[in-house]
């Protein structure tokens, strides 16, 4: 009920319902947290829940809290990271991850320093891969998370050093061994092509291209199939641009 109110009408996915059945208390707690953190600030007082979300630190961080923020607290980042990796099939968990990466620099720094970043990135890629099965809110949040991550050069370098085995959910081609970076490229290009043929959403299109642009300077040892898709994707984009310009000209006339 809280999620329905928060999103102004049923955008929850089937995966969210499954999560509620597995752990109803955790699910309802997360929904309540999201609602509270997104309440409007009072005229003279910022939303304390949002302030807490933006500033909490790792239990292993021994630095002093700022006196200007009385709402700061500490939490075990390893447990938080593990939970976020496991629950990305639900749109509310993806929303929480987006909020933390976007607003809490402590969480963002911790996530980017993880040596097992594939545990977080793979569920996000799977959301984008099954774009036709997800609501637009979930897809947008997953894409913005990738955009935030790819703004870090260290992330863009490290993903090409992570080698994955047998990605079973990728159906277009058997991928027995591929780097996380090459898989990320494949999924983003696939999302672009899906968008061009189905939804034609400029926002989705722009952010996919921005993620690829962020990564491009750090492309290393690309999988042959990923390199092939980059070339074919470029040709498709040119044809799409020509088609769009022609359609705009007809509309103007």
PDB file of C-alpha atoms in Angstrom:
ATOM      1  CA  UNK A   1       0.000   0.000   0.000  1.00  0.00           C
ATOM      2  CA  UNK A   2       2.793   2.462   0.851  1.00  0.00           C
ATOM      3  CA  UNK A   3       4.565   1.729  -2.435  1.00  0.00           C
ATOM      4  CA  UNK A   4       1.351   2.337  -4.370  1.00  0.00           C
ATOM      5  CA  UNK A   5       0.881   5.705  -2.658  1.00  0.00           C
ATOM      6  CA  UNK A   6       4.533   6.645  -3.123  1.00  0.00           C
ATOM      7  CA  UNK A   7       4.552   5.881  -6.867  1.00  0.00           C
ATOM      8  CA  UNK A   8       1.032   7.235  -7.508  1.00  0.00           C
ATOM      9  CA  UNK A   9      -0.347   3.985  -8.831  1.00  0.00           C
ATOM     10  CA  UNK A  10       0.702   0.408  -9.526  1.00  0.00           C
ATOM     11  CA  UNK A  11       4.193   0.413 -10.935  1.00  0.00           C
ATOM     12  CA  UNK A  12       5.379  -2.441  -8.737  1.00  0.00           C
ATOM     13  CA  UNK A  13       6.661  -5.498 -10.581  1.00  0.00           C
ATOM     14  CA  UNK A  14       5.919  -9.156  -9.947  1.00  0.00           C
ATOM     15  CA  UNK A  15       9.357  -9.496  -8.369  1.00  0.00           C
ATOM     16  CA  UNK A  16       8.328  -6.986  -5.716  1.00  0.00           C
ATOM     17  CA  UNK A  17       5.379  -9.166  -4.765  1.00  0.00           C
ATOM     18  CA  UNK A  18       7.709 -12.150  -4.443  1.00  0.00           C
ATOM     19  CA  UNK A  19       9.994 -10.147  -2.166  1.00  0.00           C
ATOM     20  CA  UNK A  20       7.072  -9.215   0.070  1.00  0.00           C
ATOM     21  CA  UNK A  21       6.103 -12.879   0.414  1.00  0.00           C
ATOM     22  CA  UNK A  22       9.679 -13.862   1.344  1.00  0.00           C
ATOM     23  CA  UNK A  23      10.246 -11.093   3.882  1.00  0.00           C
ATOM     24  CA  UNK A  24       7.157  -8.933   4.491  1.00  0.00           C
ATOM     25  CA  UNK A  25       8.660  -7.044   7.447  1.00  0.00           C
ATOM     26  CA  UNK A  26      11.808  -6.116   5.513  1.00  0.00           C
ATOM     27  CA  UNK A  27       9.754  -5.115   2.472  1.00  0.00           C
ATOM     28  CA  UNK A  28       7.370  -2.895   4.428  1.00  0.00           C
ATOM     29  CA  UNK A  29      10.264  -1.370   6.378  1.00  0.00           C
ATOM     30  CA  UNK A  30      12.002  -0.461   3.131  1.00  0.00           C
ATOM     31  CA  UNK A  31       8.852   1.101   1.714  1.00  0.00           C
ATOM     32  CA  UNK A  32       8.354   3.141   4.881  1.00  0.00           C
ATOM     33  CA  UNK A  33      11.977   4.289   4.773  1.00  0.00           C
ATOM     34  CA  UNK A  34      11.593   5.421   1.161  1.00  0.00           C
ATOM     35  CA  UNK A  35       8.420   7.326   1.940  1.00  0.00           C
ATOM     36  CA  UNK A  36       9.963   9.067   4.954  1.00  0.00           C
ATOM     37  CA  UNK A  37      13.192   9.920   3.120  1.00  0.00           C
ATOM     38  CA  UNK A  38      11.249  11.561   0.288  1.00  0.00           C
ATOM     39  CA  UNK A  39       8.976  13.737   2.396  1.00  0.00           C
ATOM     40  CA  UNK A  40       9.119  17.441   1.589  1.00  0.00           C
ATOM     41  CA  UNK A  41      11.450  19.564   3.704  1.00  0.00           C
ATOM     42  CA  UNK A  42       9.826  21.850   6.277  1.00  0.00           C
ATOM     43  CA  UNK A  43      10.296  25.622   5.748  1.00  0.00           C
ATOM     44  CA  UNK A  44      12.946  25.921   8.466  1.00  0.00           C
ATOM     45  CA  UNK A  45      14.019  22.286   8.948  1.00  0.00           C
ATOM     46  CA  UNK A  46      15.366  19.827   6.377  1.00  0.00           C
ATOM     47  CA  UNK A  47      13.792  16.378   6.304  1.00  0.00           C
ATOM     48  CA  UNK A  48      15.721  14.518   9.073  1.00  0.00           C
ATOM     49  CA  UNK A  49      15.218  11.148   7.374  1.00  0.00           C
ATOM     50  CA  UNK A  50      16.775  12.412   4.151  1.00  0.00           C
ATOM     51  CA  UNK A  51      19.590  14.003   6.139  1.00  0.00           C
ATOM     52  CA  UNK A  52      20.266  10.656   7.806  1.00  0.00           C
ATOM     53  CA  UNK A  53      20.218   8.791   4.458  1.00  0.00           C
ATOM     54  CA  UNK A  54      22.680  11.290   3.009  1.00  0.00           C
ATOM     55  CA  UNK A  55      25.208  11.122   5.832  1.00  0.00           C
ATOM     56  CA  UNK A  56      25.318   7.734   7.586  1.00  0.00           C
ATOM     57  CA  UNK A  57      28.730   6.053   7.729  1.00  0.00           C
ATOM     58  CA  UNK A  58      30.293   2.615   7.943  1.00  0.00           C
ATOM     59  CA  UNK A  59      30.745   1.096  11.394  1.00  0.00           C
ATOM     60  CA  UNK A  60      34.449   0.784  10.553  1.00  0.00           C
ATOM     61  CA  UNK A  61      34.733   4.536   9.953  1.00  0.00           C
ATOM     62  CA  UNK A  62      36.237   6.115  13.065  1.00  0.00           C
ATOM     63  CA  UNK A  63      36.109   9.725  11.929  1.00  0.00           C
ATOM     64  CA  UNK A  64      34.021  12.104  14.022  1.00  0.00           C
ATOM     65  CA  UNK A  65      30.502  13.047  12.956  1.00  0.00           C
ATOM     66  CA  UNK A  66      29.868  16.596  11.847  1.00  0.00           C
ATOM     67  CA  UNK A  67      28.244  18.692  14.562  1.00  0.00           C
ATOM     68  CA  UNK A  68      25.993  20.269  11.946  1.00  0.00           C
ATOM     69  CA  UNK A  69      24.166  16.974  11.324  1.00  0.00           C
ATOM     70  CA  UNK A  70      22.555  15.505  14.451  1.00  0.00           C
ATOM     71  CA  UNK A  71      20.869  12.716  12.436  1.00  0.00           C
ATOM     72  CA  UNK A  72      24.028  10.881  11.305  1.00  0.00           C
ATOM     73  CA  UNK A  73      24.508   7.256  12.371  1.00  0.00           C
ATOM     74  CA  UNK A  74      26.619   4.200  11.524  1.00  0.00           C
ATOM     75  CA  UNK A  75      25.712   0.918   9.861  1.00  0.00           C
ATOM     76  CA  UNK A  76      27.629  -2.150   8.676  1.00  0.00           C
ATOM     77  CA  UNK A  77      28.299  -1.387   5.010  1.00  0.00           C
ATOM     78  CA  UNK A  78      29.223  -4.987   4.191  1.00  0.00           C
ATOM     79  CA  UNK A  79      25.789  -6.231   5.306  1.00  0.00           C
ATOM     80  CA  UNK A  80      24.101  -3.369   3.461  1.00  0.00           C
ATOM     81  CA  UNK A  81      26.044  -4.122   0.276  1.00  0.00           C
ATOM     82  CA  UNK A  82      25.193  -7.828   0.450  1.00  0.00           C
ATOM     83  CA  UNK A  83      21.487  -7.086   0.916  1.00  0.00           C
ATOM     84  CA  UNK A  84      21.445  -4.612  -1.983  1.00  0.00           C
ATOM     85  CA  UNK A  85      23.148  -7.142  -4.272  1.00  0.00           C
ATOM     86  CA  UNK A  86      20.573  -9.797  -3.426  1.00  0.00           C
ATOM     87  CA  UNK A  87      17.417  -7.680  -3.747  1.00  0.00           C
ATOM     88  CA  UNK A  88      17.766  -5.784  -7.040  1.00  0.00           C
ATOM     89  CA  UNK A  89      14.866  -7.695  -8.605  1.00  0.00           C
ATOM     90  CA  UNK A  90      12.567  -5.415  -6.607  1.00  0.00           C
ATOM     91  CA  UNK A  91      12.160  -1.839  -7.793  1.00  0.00           C
ATOM     92  CA  UNK A  92      12.112  -0.470  -4.226  1.00  0.00           C
ATOM     93  CA  UNK A  93      15.557  -1.960  -3.515  1.00  0.00           C
ATOM     94  CA  UNK A  94      16.859  -0.452  -6.753  1.00  0.00           C
ATOM     95  CA  UNK A  95      15.420   2.914  -5.735  1.00  0.00           C
ATOM     96  CA  UNK A  96      17.210   2.704  -2.377  1.00  0.00           C
ATOM     97  CA  UNK A  97      20.488   1.842  -4.125  1.00  0.00           C
ATOM     98  CA  UNK A  98      20.054   4.811  -6.450  1.00  0.00           C
ATOM     99  CA  UNK A  99      19.389   7.157  -3.539  1.00  0.00           C
ATOM    100  CA  UNK A 100      22.431   5.940  -1.616  1.00  0.00           C
ATOM    101  CA  UNK A 101      24.812   6.184  -4.576  1.00  0.00           C
ATOM    102  CA  UNK A 102      23.460   9.580  -5.566  1.00  0.00           C
ATOM    103  CA  UNK A 103      23.187  11.228  -2.147  1.00  0.00           C
ATOM    104  CA  UNK A 104      25.576   9.464   0.225  1.00  0.00           C
ATOM    105  CA  UNK A 105      29.252   9.867  -0.725  1.00  0.00           C
ATOM    106  CA  UNK A 106      30.294   7.375   1.974  1.00  0.00           C
ATOM    107  CA  UNK A 107      28.253   4.594   0.360  1.00  0.00           C
ATOM    108  CA  UNK A 108      29.366   5.539  -3.147  1.00  0.00           C
ATOM    109  CA  UNK A 109      33.049   5.466  -2.163  1.00  0.00           C
ATOM    110  CA  UNK A 110      32.602   2.107  -0.433  1.00  0.00           C
ATOM    111  CA  UNK A 111      30.784   0.510  -3.379  1.00  0.00           C
ATOM    112  CA  UNK A 112      33.363   1.712  -5.914  1.00  0.00           C
ATOM    113  CA  UNK A 113      36.156   0.286  -3.744  1.00  0.00           C
ATOM    114  CA  UNK A 114      34.652  -3.223  -3.603  1.00  0.00           C
ATOM    115  CA  UNK A 115      36.633  -5.946  -5.325  1.00  0.00           C
ATOM    116  CA  UNK A 116      33.444  -7.923  -6.009  1.00  0.00           C
ATOM    117  CA  UNK A 117      31.590  -5.145  -7.819  1.00  0.00           C
ATOM    118  CA  UNK A 118      30.188  -7.741 -10.250  1.00  0.00           C
ATOM    119  CA  UNK A 119      27.807  -8.903  -7.507  1.00  0.00           C
ATOM    120  CA  UNK A 120      26.077  -5.526  -7.719  1.00  0.00           C
ATOM    121  CA  UNK A 121      26.471  -4.787 -11.428  1.00  0.00           C
ATOM    122  CA  UNK A 122      25.182  -8.129 -12.739  1.00  0.00           C
ATOM    123  CA  UNK A 123      21.676  -7.782 -11.204  1.00  0.00           C
ATOM    124  CA  UNK A 124      21.483  -4.237 -12.618  1.00  0.00           C
ATOM    125  CA  UNK A 125      22.460  -5.498 -16.079  1.00  0.00           C
ATOM    126  CA  UNK A 126      19.873  -8.255 -15.843  1.00  0.00           C
ATOM    127  CA  UNK A 127      17.189  -5.626 -15.177  1.00  0.00           C
ATOM    128  CA  UNK A 128      18.173  -3.791 -18.371  1.00  0.00           C
ATOM    129  CA  UNK A 129      18.455  -7.026 -20.345  1.00  0.00           C
ATOM    130  CA  UNK A 130      14.854  -7.921 -19.475  1.00  0.00           C
ATOM    131  CA  UNK A 131      13.678  -4.377 -20.182  1.00  0.00           C
ATOM    132  CA  UNK A 132      10.423  -5.562 -21.758  1.00  0.00           C
ATOM    133  CA  UNK A 133       9.459  -7.303 -18.507  1.00  0.00           C
ATOM    134  CA  UNK A 134      10.217  -4.345 -16.217  1.00  0.00           C
ATOM    135  CA  UNK A 135       8.297  -1.144 -15.619  1.00  0.00           C
ATOM    136  CA  UNK A 136       9.889   2.050 -16.920  1.00  0.00           C
ATOM    137  CA  UNK A 137      10.674   3.330 -13.398  1.00  0.00           C
ATOM    138  CA  UNK A 138      12.767   0.255 -12.612  1.00  0.00           C
ATOM    139  CA  UNK A 139      14.640   0.456 -15.927  1.00  0.00           C
ATOM    140  CA  UNK A 140      15.380   4.182 -15.485  1.00  0.00           C
ATOM    141  CA  UNK A 141      16.739   3.674 -11.965  1.00  0.00           C
ATOM    142  CA  UNK A 142      18.949   0.788 -13.090  1.00  0.00           C
ATOM    143  CA  UNK A 143      20.314   2.873 -15.954  1.00  0.00           C
ATOM    144  CA  UNK A 144      21.036   5.883 -13.734  1.00  0.00           C
ATOM    145  CA  UNK A 145      22.885   3.609 -11.297  1.00  0.00           C
ATOM    146  CA  UNK A 146      25.121   2.472 -14.168  1.00  0.00           C
ATOM    147  CA  UNK A 147      25.587   6.090 -15.199  1.00  0.00           C
ATOM    148  CA  UNK A 148      26.710   7.025 -11.686  1.00  0.00           C
ATOM    149  CA  UNK A 149      29.145   4.092 -11.541  1.00  0.00           C
ATOM    150  CA  UNK A 150      30.633   4.802 -14.965  1.00  0.00           C
ATOM    151  CA  UNK A 151      31.478   8.352 -13.926  1.00  0.00           C
ATOM    152  CA  UNK A 152      34.369   6.811 -11.970  1.00  0.00           C
ATOM    153  CA  UNK A 153      37.476   5.990 -14.031  1.00  0.00           C
ATOM    154  CA  UNK A 154      38.568   3.346 -11.523  1.00  0.00           C
ATOM    155  CA  UNK A 155      35.296   1.502 -12.041  1.00  0.00           C
ATOM    156  CA  UNK A 156      35.643   1.743 -15.834  1.00  0.00           C
ATOM    157  CA  UNK A 157      39.112   0.197 -15.649  1.00  0.00           C
ATOM    158  CA  UNK A 158      38.345  -2.526 -13.128  1.00  0.00           C
ATOM    159  CA  UNK A 159      35.276  -3.950 -14.904  1.00  0.00           C
ATOM    160  CA  UNK A 160      37.492  -5.106 -17.790  1.00  0.00           C
ATOM    161  CA  UNK A 161      39.604  -7.097 -15.343  1.00  0.00           C
ATOM    162  CA  UNK A 162      36.651  -9.056 -13.935  1.00  0.00           C
ATOM    163  CA  UNK A 163      36.143 -12.243 -15.966  1.00  0.00           C
ATOM    164  CA  UNK A 164      32.722 -13.893 -15.861  1.00  0.00           C
ATOM    165  CA  UNK A 165      31.815 -17.468 -16.750  1.00  0.00           C
ATOM    166  CA  UNK A 166      28.620 -18.715 -18.436  1.00  0.00           C
ATOM    167  CA  UNK A 167      26.138 -15.818 -18.321  1.00  0.00           C
ATOM    168  CA  UNK A 168      23.027 -17.966 -18.672  1.00  0.00           C
ATOM    169  CA  UNK A 169      20.476 -15.129 -18.858  1.00  0.00           C
ATOM    170  CA  UNK A 170      22.091 -13.612 -21.959  1.00  0.00           C
ATOM    171  CA  UNK A 171      20.246 -15.434 -24.729  1.00  0.00           C
ATOM    172  CA  UNK A 172      21.519 -13.862 -27.965  1.00  0.00           C
ATOM    173  CA  UNK A 173      24.830 -15.684 -27.828  1.00  0.00           C
ATOM    174  CA  UNK A 174      26.544 -18.270 -25.626  1.00  0.00           C
ATOM    175  CA  UNK A 175      29.001 -16.364 -23.427  1.00  0.00           C
ATOM    176  CA  UNK A 176      31.275 -18.923 -21.813  1.00  0.00           C
ATOM    177  CA  UNK A 177      33.834 -16.312 -20.785  1.00  0.00           C
ATOM    178  CA  UNK A 178      33.553 -12.529 -20.980  1.00  0.00           C
ATOM    179  CA  UNK A 179      34.708  -9.529 -18.985  1.00  0.00           C
ATOM    180  CA  UNK A 180      32.196  -7.562 -16.945  1.00  0.00           C
ATOM    181  CA  UNK A 181      33.045  -4.499 -19.033  1.00  0.00           C
ATOM    182  CA  UNK A 182      32.253  -6.253 -22.320  1.00  0.00           C
ATOM    183  CA  UNK A 183      28.983  -7.595 -20.914  1.00  0.00           C
ATOM    184  CA  UNK A 184      28.025  -4.122 -19.728  1.00  0.00           C
ATOM    185  CA  UNK A 185      28.642  -2.778 -23.237  1.00  0.00           C
ATOM    186  CA  UNK A 186      26.526  -5.548 -24.784  1.00  0.00           C
ATOM    187  CA  UNK A 187      23.578  -4.928 -22.465  1.00  0.00           C
ATOM    188  CA  UNK A 188      23.633  -1.141 -22.886  1.00  0.00           C
ATOM    189  CA  UNK A 189      23.787  -1.443 -26.691  1.00  0.00           C
ATOM    190  CA  UNK A 190      20.923  -3.941 -26.599  1.00  0.00           C
ATOM    191  CA  UNK A 191      18.913  -1.467 -24.492  1.00  0.00           C
ATOM    192  CA  UNK A 192      19.603   1.277 -27.043  1.00  0.00           C
ATOM    193  CA  UNK A 193      18.414  -0.909 -29.905  1.00  0.00           C
ATOM    194  CA  UNK A 194      15.324  -1.978 -27.982  1.00  0.00           C
ATOM    195  CA  UNK A 195      14.534   1.663 -27.324  1.00  0.00           C
ATOM    196  CA  UNK A 196      14.973   2.608 -30.991  1.00  0.00           C
ATOM    197  CA  UNK A 197      12.568  -0.082 -32.188  1.00  0.00           C
ATOM    198  CA  UNK A 198       9.999   0.032 -29.375  1.00  0.00           C
ATOM    199  CA  UNK A 199       9.703   2.940 -26.951  1.00  0.00           C
ATOM    200  CA  UNK A 200      11.788   5.657 -28.680  1.00  0.00           C
ATOM    201  CA  UNK A 201      12.363   7.364 -25.342  1.00  0.00           C
ATOM    202  CA  UNK A 202      14.911  10.197 -25.705  1.00  0.00           C
ATOM    203  CA  UNK A 203      15.745  10.148 -21.986  1.00  0.00           C
ATOM    204  CA  UNK A 204      16.615   6.446 -22.024  1.00  0.00           C
ATOM    205  CA  UNK A 205      18.532   6.853 -25.269  1.00  0.00           C
ATOM    206  CA  UNK A 206      20.625   9.778 -24.010  1.00  0.00           C
ATOM    207  CA  UNK A 207      21.587   8.096 -20.753  1.00  0.00           C
ATOM    208  CA  UNK A 208      22.592   4.832 -22.454  1.00  0.00           C
ATOM    209  CA  UNK A 209      24.882   6.775 -24.776  1.00  0.00           C
ATOM    210  CA  UNK A 210      26.250   8.762 -21.825  1.00  0.00           C
ATOM    211  CA  UNK A 211      27.173   5.538 -19.996  1.00  0.00           C
ATOM    212  CA  UNK A 212      28.991   4.228 -23.077  1.00  0.00           C
ATOM    213  CA  UNK A 213      30.783   7.558 -23.490  1.00  0.00           C
ATOM    214  CA  UNK A 214      31.909   7.456 -19.863  1.00  0.00           C
ATOM    215  CA  UNK A 215      33.413   3.997 -20.375  1.00  0.00           C
ATOM    216  CA  UNK A 216      34.902   4.506 -23.846  1.00  0.00           C
ATOM    217  CA  UNK A 217      38.282   5.887 -22.760  1.00  0.00           C
ATOM    218  CA  UNK A 218      38.881   2.769 -20.632  1.00  0.00           C
ATOM    219  CA  UNK A 219      37.850   0.058 -23.114  1.00  0.00           C
ATOM    220  CA  UNK A 220      40.348  -2.801 -22.739  1.00  0.00           C
ATOM    221  CA  UNK A 221      40.571  -6.306 -24.253  1.00  0.00           C
ATOM    222  CA  UNK A 222      36.971  -6.274 -25.448  1.00  0.00           C
ATOM    223  CA  UNK A 223      35.232  -9.542 -26.223  1.00  0.00           C
ATOM    224  CA  UNK A 224      34.988 -10.081 -29.984  1.00  0.00           C
ATOM    225  CA  UNK A 225      31.202 -10.057 -29.853  1.00  0.00           C
ATOM    226  CA  UNK A 226      31.166  -6.786 -27.866  1.00  0.00           C
ATOM    227  CA  UNK A 227      33.459  -5.127 -30.435  1.00  0.00           C
ATOM    228  CA  UNK A 228      31.215  -6.393 -33.228  1.00  0.00           C
ATOM    229  CA  UNK A 229      28.125  -4.991 -31.506  1.00  0.00           C
ATOM    230  CA  UNK A 230      29.794  -1.589 -31.084  1.00  0.00           C
ATOM    231  CA  UNK A 231      30.402  -1.405 -34.853  1.00  0.00           C
ATOM    232  CA  UNK A 232      26.927  -2.606 -35.816  1.00  0.00           C
ATOM    233  CA  UNK A 233      25.389  -0.387 -33.152  1.00  0.00           C
ATOM    234  CA  UNK A 234      27.101   2.663 -34.618  1.00  0.00           C
ATOM    235  CA  UNK A 235      25.629   1.905 -38.047  1.00  0.00           C
ATOM    236  CA  UNK A 236      22.187   1.472 -36.508  1.00  0.00           C
ATOM    237  CA  UNK A 237      22.487   4.814 -34.703  1.00  0.00           C
ATOM    238  CA  UNK A 238      23.367   6.578 -37.963  1.00  0.00           C
ATOM    239  CA  UNK A 239      20.344   5.086 -39.713  1.00  0.00           C
ATOM    240  CA  UNK A 240      18.161   5.966 -36.725  1.00  0.00           C
ATOM    241  CA  UNK A 241      19.384   9.572 -36.775  1.00  0.00           C
ATOM    242  CA  UNK A 242      18.695   9.884 -40.488  1.00  0.00           C
ATOM    243  CA  UNK A 243      15.236   8.370 -40.066  1.00  0.00           C
ATOM    244  CA  UNK A 244      14.438  10.677 -37.142  1.00  0.00           C
ATOM    245  CA  UNK A 245      15.568  13.784 -39.033  1.00  0.00           C
ATOM    246  CA  UNK A 246      13.466  12.792 -42.027  1.00  0.00           C
ATOM    247  CA  UNK A 247      10.424  12.281 -39.790  1.00  0.00           C
ATOM    248  CA  UNK A 248      10.969  15.665 -38.108  1.00  0.00           C
ATOM    249  CA  UNK A 249      11.202  17.346 -41.503  1.00  0.00           C
ATOM    250  CA  UNK A 250       7.907  15.774 -42.593  1.00  0.00           C
ATOM    251  CA  UNK A 251       6.227  16.949 -39.406  1.00  0.00           C
ATOM    252  CA  UNK A 252       7.529  20.485 -39.929  1.00  0.00           C
ATOM    253  CA  UNK A 253       6.141  20.505 -43.463  1.00  0.00           C
TER     254      UNK A 253
END
